[in-house]
PDB file of C-alpha atoms in Angstrom:
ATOM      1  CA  UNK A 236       0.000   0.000   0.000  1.00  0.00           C
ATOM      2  CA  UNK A 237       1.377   3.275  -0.734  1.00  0.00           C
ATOM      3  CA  UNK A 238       2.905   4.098  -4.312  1.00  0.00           C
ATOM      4  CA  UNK A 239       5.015   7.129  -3.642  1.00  0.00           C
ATOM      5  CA  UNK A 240       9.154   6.897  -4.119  1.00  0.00           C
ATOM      6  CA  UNK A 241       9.376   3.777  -1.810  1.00  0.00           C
ATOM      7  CA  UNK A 242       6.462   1.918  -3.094  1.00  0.00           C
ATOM      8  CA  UNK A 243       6.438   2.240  -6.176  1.00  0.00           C
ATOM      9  CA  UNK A 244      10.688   1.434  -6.116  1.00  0.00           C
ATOM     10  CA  UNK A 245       9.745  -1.474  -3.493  1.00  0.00           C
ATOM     11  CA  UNK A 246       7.023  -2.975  -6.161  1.00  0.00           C
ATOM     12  CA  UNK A 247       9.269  -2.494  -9.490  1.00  0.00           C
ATOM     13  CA  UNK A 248      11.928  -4.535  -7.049  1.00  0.00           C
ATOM     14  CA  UNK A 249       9.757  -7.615  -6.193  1.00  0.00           C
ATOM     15  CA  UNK A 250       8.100  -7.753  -9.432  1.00  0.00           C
ATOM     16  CA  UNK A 251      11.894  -8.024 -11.051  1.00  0.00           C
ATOM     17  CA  UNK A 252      12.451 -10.687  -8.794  1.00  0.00           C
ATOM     18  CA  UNK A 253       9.510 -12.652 -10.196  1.00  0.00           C
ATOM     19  CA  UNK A 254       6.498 -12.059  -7.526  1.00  0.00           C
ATOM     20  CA  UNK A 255       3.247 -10.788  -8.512  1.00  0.00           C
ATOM     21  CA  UNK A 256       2.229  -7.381  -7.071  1.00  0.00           C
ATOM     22  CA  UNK A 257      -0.922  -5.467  -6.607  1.00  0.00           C
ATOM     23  CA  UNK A 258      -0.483  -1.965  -5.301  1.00  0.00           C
ATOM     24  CA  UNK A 259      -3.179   0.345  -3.980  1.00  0.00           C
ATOM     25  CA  UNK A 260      -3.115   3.978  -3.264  1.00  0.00           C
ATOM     26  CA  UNK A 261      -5.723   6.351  -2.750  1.00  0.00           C
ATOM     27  CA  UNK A 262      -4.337   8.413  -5.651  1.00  0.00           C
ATOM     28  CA  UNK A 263      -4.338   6.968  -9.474  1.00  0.00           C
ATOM     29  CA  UNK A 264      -2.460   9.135 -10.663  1.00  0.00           C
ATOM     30  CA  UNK A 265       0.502   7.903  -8.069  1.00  0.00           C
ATOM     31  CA  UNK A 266       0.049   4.535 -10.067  1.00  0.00           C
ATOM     32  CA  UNK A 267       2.256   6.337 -13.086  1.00  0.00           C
ATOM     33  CA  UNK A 268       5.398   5.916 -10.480  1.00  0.00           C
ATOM     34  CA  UNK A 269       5.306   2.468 -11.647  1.00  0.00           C
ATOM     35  CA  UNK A 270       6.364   2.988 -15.471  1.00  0.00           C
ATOM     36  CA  UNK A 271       4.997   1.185 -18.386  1.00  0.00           C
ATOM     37  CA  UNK A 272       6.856  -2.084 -17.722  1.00  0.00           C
ATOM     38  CA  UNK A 273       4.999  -2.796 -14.436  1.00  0.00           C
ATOM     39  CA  UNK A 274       2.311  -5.911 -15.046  1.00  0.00           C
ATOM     40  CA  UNK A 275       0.867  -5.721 -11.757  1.00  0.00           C
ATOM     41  CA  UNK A 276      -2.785  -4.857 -10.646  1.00  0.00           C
ATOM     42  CA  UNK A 277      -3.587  -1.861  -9.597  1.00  0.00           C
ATOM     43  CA  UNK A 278      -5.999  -0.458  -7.107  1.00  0.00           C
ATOM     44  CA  UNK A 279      -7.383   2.651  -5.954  1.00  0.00           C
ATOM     45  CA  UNK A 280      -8.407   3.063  -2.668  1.00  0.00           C
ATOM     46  CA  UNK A 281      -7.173   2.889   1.056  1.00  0.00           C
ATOM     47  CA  UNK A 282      -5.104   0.010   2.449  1.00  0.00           C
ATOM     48  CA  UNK A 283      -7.514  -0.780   5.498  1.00  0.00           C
ATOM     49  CA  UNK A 284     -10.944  -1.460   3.240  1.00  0.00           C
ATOM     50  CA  UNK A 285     -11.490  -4.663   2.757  1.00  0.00           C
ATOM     51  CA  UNK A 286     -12.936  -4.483  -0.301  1.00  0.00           C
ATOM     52  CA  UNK A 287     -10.009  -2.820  -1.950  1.00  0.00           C
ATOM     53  CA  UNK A 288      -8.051  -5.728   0.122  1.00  0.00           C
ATOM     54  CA  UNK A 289      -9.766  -8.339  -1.465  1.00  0.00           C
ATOM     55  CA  UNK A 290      -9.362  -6.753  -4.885  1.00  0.00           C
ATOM     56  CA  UNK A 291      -5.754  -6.849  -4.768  1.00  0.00           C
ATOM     57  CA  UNK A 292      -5.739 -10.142  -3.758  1.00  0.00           C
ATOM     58  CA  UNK A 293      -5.078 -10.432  -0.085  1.00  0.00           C
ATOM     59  CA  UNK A 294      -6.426 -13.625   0.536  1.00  0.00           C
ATOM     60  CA  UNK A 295      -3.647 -15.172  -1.568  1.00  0.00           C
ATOM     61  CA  UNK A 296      -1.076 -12.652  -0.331  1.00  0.00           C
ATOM     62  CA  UNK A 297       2.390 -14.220   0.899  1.00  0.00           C
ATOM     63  CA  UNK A 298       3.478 -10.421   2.187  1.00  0.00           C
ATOM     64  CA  UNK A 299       2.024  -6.852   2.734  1.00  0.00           C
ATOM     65  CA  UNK A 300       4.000  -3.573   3.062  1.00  0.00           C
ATOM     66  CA  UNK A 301       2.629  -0.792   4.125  1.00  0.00           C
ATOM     67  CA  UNK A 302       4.662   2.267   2.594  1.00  0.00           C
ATOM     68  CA  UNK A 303       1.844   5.432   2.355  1.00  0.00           C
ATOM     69  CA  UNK A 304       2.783   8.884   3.804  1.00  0.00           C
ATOM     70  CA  UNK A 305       0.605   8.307   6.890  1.00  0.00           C
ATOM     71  CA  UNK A 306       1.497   6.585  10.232  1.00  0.00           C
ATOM     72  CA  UNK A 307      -2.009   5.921  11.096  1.00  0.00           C
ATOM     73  CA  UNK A 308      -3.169   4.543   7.635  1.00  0.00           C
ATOM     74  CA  UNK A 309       0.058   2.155   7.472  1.00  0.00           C
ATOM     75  CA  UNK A 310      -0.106   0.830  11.027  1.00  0.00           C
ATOM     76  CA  UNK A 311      -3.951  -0.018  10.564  1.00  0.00           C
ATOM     77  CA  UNK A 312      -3.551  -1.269   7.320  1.00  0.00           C
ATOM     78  CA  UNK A 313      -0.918  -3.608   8.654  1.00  0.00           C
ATOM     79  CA  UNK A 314      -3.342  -4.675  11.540  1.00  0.00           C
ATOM     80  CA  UNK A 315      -6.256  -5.128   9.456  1.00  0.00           C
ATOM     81  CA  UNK A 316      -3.923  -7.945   6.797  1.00  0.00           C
ATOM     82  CA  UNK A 317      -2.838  -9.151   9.404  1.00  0.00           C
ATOM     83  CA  UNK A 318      -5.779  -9.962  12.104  1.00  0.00           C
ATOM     84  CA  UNK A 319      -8.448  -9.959   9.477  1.00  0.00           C
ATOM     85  CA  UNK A 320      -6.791 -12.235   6.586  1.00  0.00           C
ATOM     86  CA  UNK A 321      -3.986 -13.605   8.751  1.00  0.00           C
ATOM     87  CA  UNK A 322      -0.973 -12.390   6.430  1.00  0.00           C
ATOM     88  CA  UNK A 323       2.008 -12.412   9.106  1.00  0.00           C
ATOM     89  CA  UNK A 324       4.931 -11.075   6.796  1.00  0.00           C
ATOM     90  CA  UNK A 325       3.750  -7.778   7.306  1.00  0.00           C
ATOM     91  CA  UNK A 326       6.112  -4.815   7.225  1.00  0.00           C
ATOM     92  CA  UNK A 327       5.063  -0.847   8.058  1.00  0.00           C
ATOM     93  CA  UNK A 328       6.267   2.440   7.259  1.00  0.00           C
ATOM     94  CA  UNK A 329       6.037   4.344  10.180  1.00  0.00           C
ATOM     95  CA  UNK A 330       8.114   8.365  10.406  1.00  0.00           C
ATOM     96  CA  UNK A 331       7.631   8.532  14.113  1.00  0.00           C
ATOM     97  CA  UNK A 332      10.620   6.352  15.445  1.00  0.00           C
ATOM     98  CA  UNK A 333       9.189   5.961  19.036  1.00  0.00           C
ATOM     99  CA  UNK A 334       5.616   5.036  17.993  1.00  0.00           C
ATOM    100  CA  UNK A 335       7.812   2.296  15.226  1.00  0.00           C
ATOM    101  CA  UNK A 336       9.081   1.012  18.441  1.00  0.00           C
ATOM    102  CA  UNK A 337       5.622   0.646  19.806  1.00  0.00           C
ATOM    103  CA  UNK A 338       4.489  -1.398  17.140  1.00  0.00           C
ATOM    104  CA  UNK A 339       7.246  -3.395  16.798  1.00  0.00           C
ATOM    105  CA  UNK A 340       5.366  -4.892  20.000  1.00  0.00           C
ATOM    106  CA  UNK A 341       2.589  -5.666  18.843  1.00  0.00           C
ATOM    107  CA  UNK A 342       4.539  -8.049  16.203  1.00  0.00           C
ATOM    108  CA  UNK A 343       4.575  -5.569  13.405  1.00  0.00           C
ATOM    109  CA  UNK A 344       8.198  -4.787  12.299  1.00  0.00           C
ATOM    110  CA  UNK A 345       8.167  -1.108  11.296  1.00  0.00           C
ATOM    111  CA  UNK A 346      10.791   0.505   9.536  1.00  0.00           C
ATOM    112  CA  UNK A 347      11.050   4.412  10.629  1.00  0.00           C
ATOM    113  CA  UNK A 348      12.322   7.264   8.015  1.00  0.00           C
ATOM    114  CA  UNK A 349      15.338   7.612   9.991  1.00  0.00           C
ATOM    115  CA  UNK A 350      16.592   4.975   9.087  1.00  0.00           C
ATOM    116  CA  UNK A 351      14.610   4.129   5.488  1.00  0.00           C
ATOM    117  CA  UNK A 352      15.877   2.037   2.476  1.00  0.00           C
ATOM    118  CA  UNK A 353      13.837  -0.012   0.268  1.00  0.00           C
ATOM    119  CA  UNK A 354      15.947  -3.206   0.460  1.00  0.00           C
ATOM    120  CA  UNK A 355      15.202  -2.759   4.463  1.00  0.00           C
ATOM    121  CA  UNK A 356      11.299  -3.551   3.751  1.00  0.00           C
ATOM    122  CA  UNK A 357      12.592  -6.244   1.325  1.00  0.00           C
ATOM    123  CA  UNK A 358      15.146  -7.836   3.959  1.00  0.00           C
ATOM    124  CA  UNK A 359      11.706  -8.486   6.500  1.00  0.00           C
ATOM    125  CA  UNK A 360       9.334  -8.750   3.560  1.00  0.00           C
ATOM    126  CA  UNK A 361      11.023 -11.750   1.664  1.00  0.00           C
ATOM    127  CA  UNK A 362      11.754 -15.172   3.418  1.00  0.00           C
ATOM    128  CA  UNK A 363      14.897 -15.175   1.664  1.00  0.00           C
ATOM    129  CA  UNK A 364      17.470 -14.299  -1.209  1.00  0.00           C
ATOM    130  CA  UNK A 365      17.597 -10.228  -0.213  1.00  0.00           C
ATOM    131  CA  UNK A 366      20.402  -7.992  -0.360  1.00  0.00           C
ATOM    132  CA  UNK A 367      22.850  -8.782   3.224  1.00  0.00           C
ATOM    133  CA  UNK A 368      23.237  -6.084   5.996  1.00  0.00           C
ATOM    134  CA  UNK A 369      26.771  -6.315   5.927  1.00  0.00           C
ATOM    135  CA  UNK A 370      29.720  -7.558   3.727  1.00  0.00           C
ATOM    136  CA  UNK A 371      33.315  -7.976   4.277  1.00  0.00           C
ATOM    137  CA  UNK A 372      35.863  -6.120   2.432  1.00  0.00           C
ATOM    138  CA  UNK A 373      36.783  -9.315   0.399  1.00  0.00           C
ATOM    139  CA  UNK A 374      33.049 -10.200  -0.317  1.00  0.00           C
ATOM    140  CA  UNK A 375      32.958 -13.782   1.304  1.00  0.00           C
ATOM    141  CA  UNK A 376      31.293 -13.399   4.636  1.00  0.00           C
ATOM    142  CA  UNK A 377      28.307 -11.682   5.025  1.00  0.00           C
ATOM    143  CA  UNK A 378      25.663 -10.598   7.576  1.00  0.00           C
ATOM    144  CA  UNK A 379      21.738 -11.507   6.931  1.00  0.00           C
ATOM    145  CA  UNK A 380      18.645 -11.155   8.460  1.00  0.00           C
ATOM    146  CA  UNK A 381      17.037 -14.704   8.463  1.00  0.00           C
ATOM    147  CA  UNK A 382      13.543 -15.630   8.007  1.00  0.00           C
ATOM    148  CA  UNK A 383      12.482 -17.934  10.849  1.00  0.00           C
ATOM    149  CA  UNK A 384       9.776 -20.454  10.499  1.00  0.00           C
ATOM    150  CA  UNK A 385       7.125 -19.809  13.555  1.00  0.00           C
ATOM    151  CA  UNK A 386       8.116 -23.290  14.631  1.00  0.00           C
ATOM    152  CA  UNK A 387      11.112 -22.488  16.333  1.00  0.00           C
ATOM    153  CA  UNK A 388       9.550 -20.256  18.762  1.00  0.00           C
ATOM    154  CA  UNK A 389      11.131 -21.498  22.217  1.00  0.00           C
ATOM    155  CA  UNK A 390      13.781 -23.021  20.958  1.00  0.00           C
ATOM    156  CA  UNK A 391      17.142 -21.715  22.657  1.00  0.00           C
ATOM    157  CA  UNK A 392      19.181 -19.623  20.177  1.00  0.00           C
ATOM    158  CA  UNK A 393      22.176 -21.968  21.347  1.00  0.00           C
ATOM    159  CA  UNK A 394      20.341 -24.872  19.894  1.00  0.00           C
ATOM    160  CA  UNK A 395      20.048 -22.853  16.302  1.00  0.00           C
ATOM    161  CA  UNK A 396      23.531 -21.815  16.347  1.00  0.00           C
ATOM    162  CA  UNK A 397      24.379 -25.645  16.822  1.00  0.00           C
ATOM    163  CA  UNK A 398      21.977 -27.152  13.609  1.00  0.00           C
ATOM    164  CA  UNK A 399      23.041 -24.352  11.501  1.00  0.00           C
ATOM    165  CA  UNK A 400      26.520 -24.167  12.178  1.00  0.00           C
ATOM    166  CA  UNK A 401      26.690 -20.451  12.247  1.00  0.00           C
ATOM    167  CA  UNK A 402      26.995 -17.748  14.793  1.00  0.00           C
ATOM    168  CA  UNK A 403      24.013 -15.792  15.474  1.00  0.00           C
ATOM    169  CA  UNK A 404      25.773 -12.350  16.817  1.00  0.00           C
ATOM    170  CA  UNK A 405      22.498 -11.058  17.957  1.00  0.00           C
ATOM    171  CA  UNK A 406      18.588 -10.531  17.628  1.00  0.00           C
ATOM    172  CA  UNK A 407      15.733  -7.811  17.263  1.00  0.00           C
ATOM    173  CA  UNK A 408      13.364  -7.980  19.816  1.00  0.00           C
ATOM    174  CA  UNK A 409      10.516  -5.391  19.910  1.00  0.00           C
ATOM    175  CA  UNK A 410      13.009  -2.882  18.110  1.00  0.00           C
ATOM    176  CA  UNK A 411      15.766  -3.727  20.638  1.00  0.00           C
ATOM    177  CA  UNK A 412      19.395  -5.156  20.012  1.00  0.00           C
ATOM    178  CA  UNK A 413      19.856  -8.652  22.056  1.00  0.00           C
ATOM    179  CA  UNK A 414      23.340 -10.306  22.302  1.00  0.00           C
ATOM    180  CA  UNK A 415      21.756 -14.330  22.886  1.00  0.00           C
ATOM    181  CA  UNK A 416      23.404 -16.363  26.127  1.00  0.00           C
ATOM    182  CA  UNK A 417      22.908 -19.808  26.283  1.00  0.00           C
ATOM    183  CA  UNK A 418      19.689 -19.351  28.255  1.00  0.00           C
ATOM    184  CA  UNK A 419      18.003 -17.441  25.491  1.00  0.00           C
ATOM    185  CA  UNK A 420      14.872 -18.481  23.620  1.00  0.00           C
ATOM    186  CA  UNK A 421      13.892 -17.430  20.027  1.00  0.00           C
ATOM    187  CA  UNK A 422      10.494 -15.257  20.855  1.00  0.00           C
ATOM    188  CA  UNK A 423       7.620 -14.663  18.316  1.00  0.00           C
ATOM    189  CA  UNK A 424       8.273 -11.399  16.694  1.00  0.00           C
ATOM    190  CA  UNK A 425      11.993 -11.744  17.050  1.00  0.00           C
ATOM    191  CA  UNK A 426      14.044 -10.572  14.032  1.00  0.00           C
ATOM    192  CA  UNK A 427      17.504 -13.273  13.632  1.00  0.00           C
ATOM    193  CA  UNK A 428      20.745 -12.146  12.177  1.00  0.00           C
ATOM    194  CA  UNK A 429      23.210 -15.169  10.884  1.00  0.00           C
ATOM    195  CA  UNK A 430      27.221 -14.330  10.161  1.00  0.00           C
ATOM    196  CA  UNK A 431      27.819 -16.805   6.928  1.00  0.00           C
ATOM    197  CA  UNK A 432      29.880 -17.563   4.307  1.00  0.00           C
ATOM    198  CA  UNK A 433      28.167 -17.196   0.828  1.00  0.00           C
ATOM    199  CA  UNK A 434      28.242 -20.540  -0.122  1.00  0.00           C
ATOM    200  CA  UNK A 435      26.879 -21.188   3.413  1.00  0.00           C
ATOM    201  CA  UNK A 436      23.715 -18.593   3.095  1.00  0.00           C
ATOM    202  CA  UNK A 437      21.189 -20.507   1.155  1.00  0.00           C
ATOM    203  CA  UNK A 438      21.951 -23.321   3.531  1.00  0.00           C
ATOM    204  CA  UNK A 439      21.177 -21.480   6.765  1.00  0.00           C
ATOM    205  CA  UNK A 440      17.856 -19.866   5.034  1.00  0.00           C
ATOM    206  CA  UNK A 441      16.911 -23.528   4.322  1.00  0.00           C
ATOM    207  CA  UNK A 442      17.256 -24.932   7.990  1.00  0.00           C
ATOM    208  CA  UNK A 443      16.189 -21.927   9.839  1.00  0.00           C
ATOM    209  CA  UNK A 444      12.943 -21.689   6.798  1.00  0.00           C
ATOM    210  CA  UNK A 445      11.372 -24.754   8.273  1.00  0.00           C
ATOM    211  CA  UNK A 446      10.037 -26.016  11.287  1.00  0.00           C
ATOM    212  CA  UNK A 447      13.506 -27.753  12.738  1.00  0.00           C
ATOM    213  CA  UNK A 448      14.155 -31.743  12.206  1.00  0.00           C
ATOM    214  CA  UNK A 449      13.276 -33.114  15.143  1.00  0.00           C
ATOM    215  CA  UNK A 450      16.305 -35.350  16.311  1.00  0.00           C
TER     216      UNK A 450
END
């Protein structure tokens, strides 16, 4: 929802990478943002109707981002997809960094203008294959944000470090850094952060992806 500079950049980026989009905006002529190579639908409207929902497709949604000008309309937009049609990968645009961090506790990760990019929205939007946090100089080892299937909830991060072979420097819990001791468990709403290799990255995203293998 939302196709200003960000959305429309944000939906010209996951329909490159071979998803189908529908973006909605209360203003058609916004839609023009999206250039004449974009095959998506198109809807006018506000994010939190249900009818314009449905007419973009919610019900088969994988993902929602809500990326409009307005706190308010992103935040209950987000709510709405996700307690009405129960879409979880929801992501919201919100310019107020301390009400971001409020919302962030209520399980909707936020991304505030402060600190804005497009391939942030992507990084919590996508399960995987988006652009890493952090590099090293030499372009092996890298730092991603890993999608983690809601069946690891509880699990102690120790025990994910150990089946993924990989150190997991630290999480995002309700817009808060966490350095993990052994006593930690993985929370719902917790964003994960993996140090890899590059070969190793698809690997990780694989394990962590799906419920874990029960041993």
């Amino acid at each position: 929802m939302g196709c200003g500079r960000v959305g429309s950049s944000l939906a010209r980026s996951l329909e490159r990478r071979g998803h189908s989009v529908a973006v909605i905006d209360i203003n058609a002529d916004s839609f023009r943002r999206l250039g004449p190579s974009f095959r998506g639908k198109t809807i006018k409207g506000v994010g939190f109707d249900r009818k314009v929902l449905t007419a973009a497709g919610i019900k088969e949604a994988d993902g929602f981002a809500a990326v409009s000008s307005g706190d308010n309309s992103n935040i209950l937009s987000a709510r709405v997809v996700r307690e009405t049609y129960g879409v979880h990968n929801v992501v919201a645009r919100i310019y107020d960094q301390g009400r971001a961090e409020v919302y962030e506790r209520l399980g909707i990760p936020s991304v505030a203008t402060v600190r804005w990019a497009a391939d942030q929205v992507l990084r919590r939007l996508l399960p995987e294959g988006s652009e890493p946090l952090w590099r090293d100089p030499s372009g092996s080892v890298r730092l991603i944000e890993v999608h983690v299937d809601s069946a690891w909830v509880g699990t102690r991060v120790a025990e994910m470090q150990r089946r993924i072979k990989a150190p997991i420097p630290f999480l995002s819990r309700f817009g808060q850094g966490l350095v993990p001791d052994e006593t930690t468990l993985f929370q719902d709403g917790d964003l994960l952060y993996a140090g890899v290799a590059n070969d190793d990255e698809s690997r990780v995203e694989a394990i962590l992806g799906q419920p874990p293998a029960q041993h």
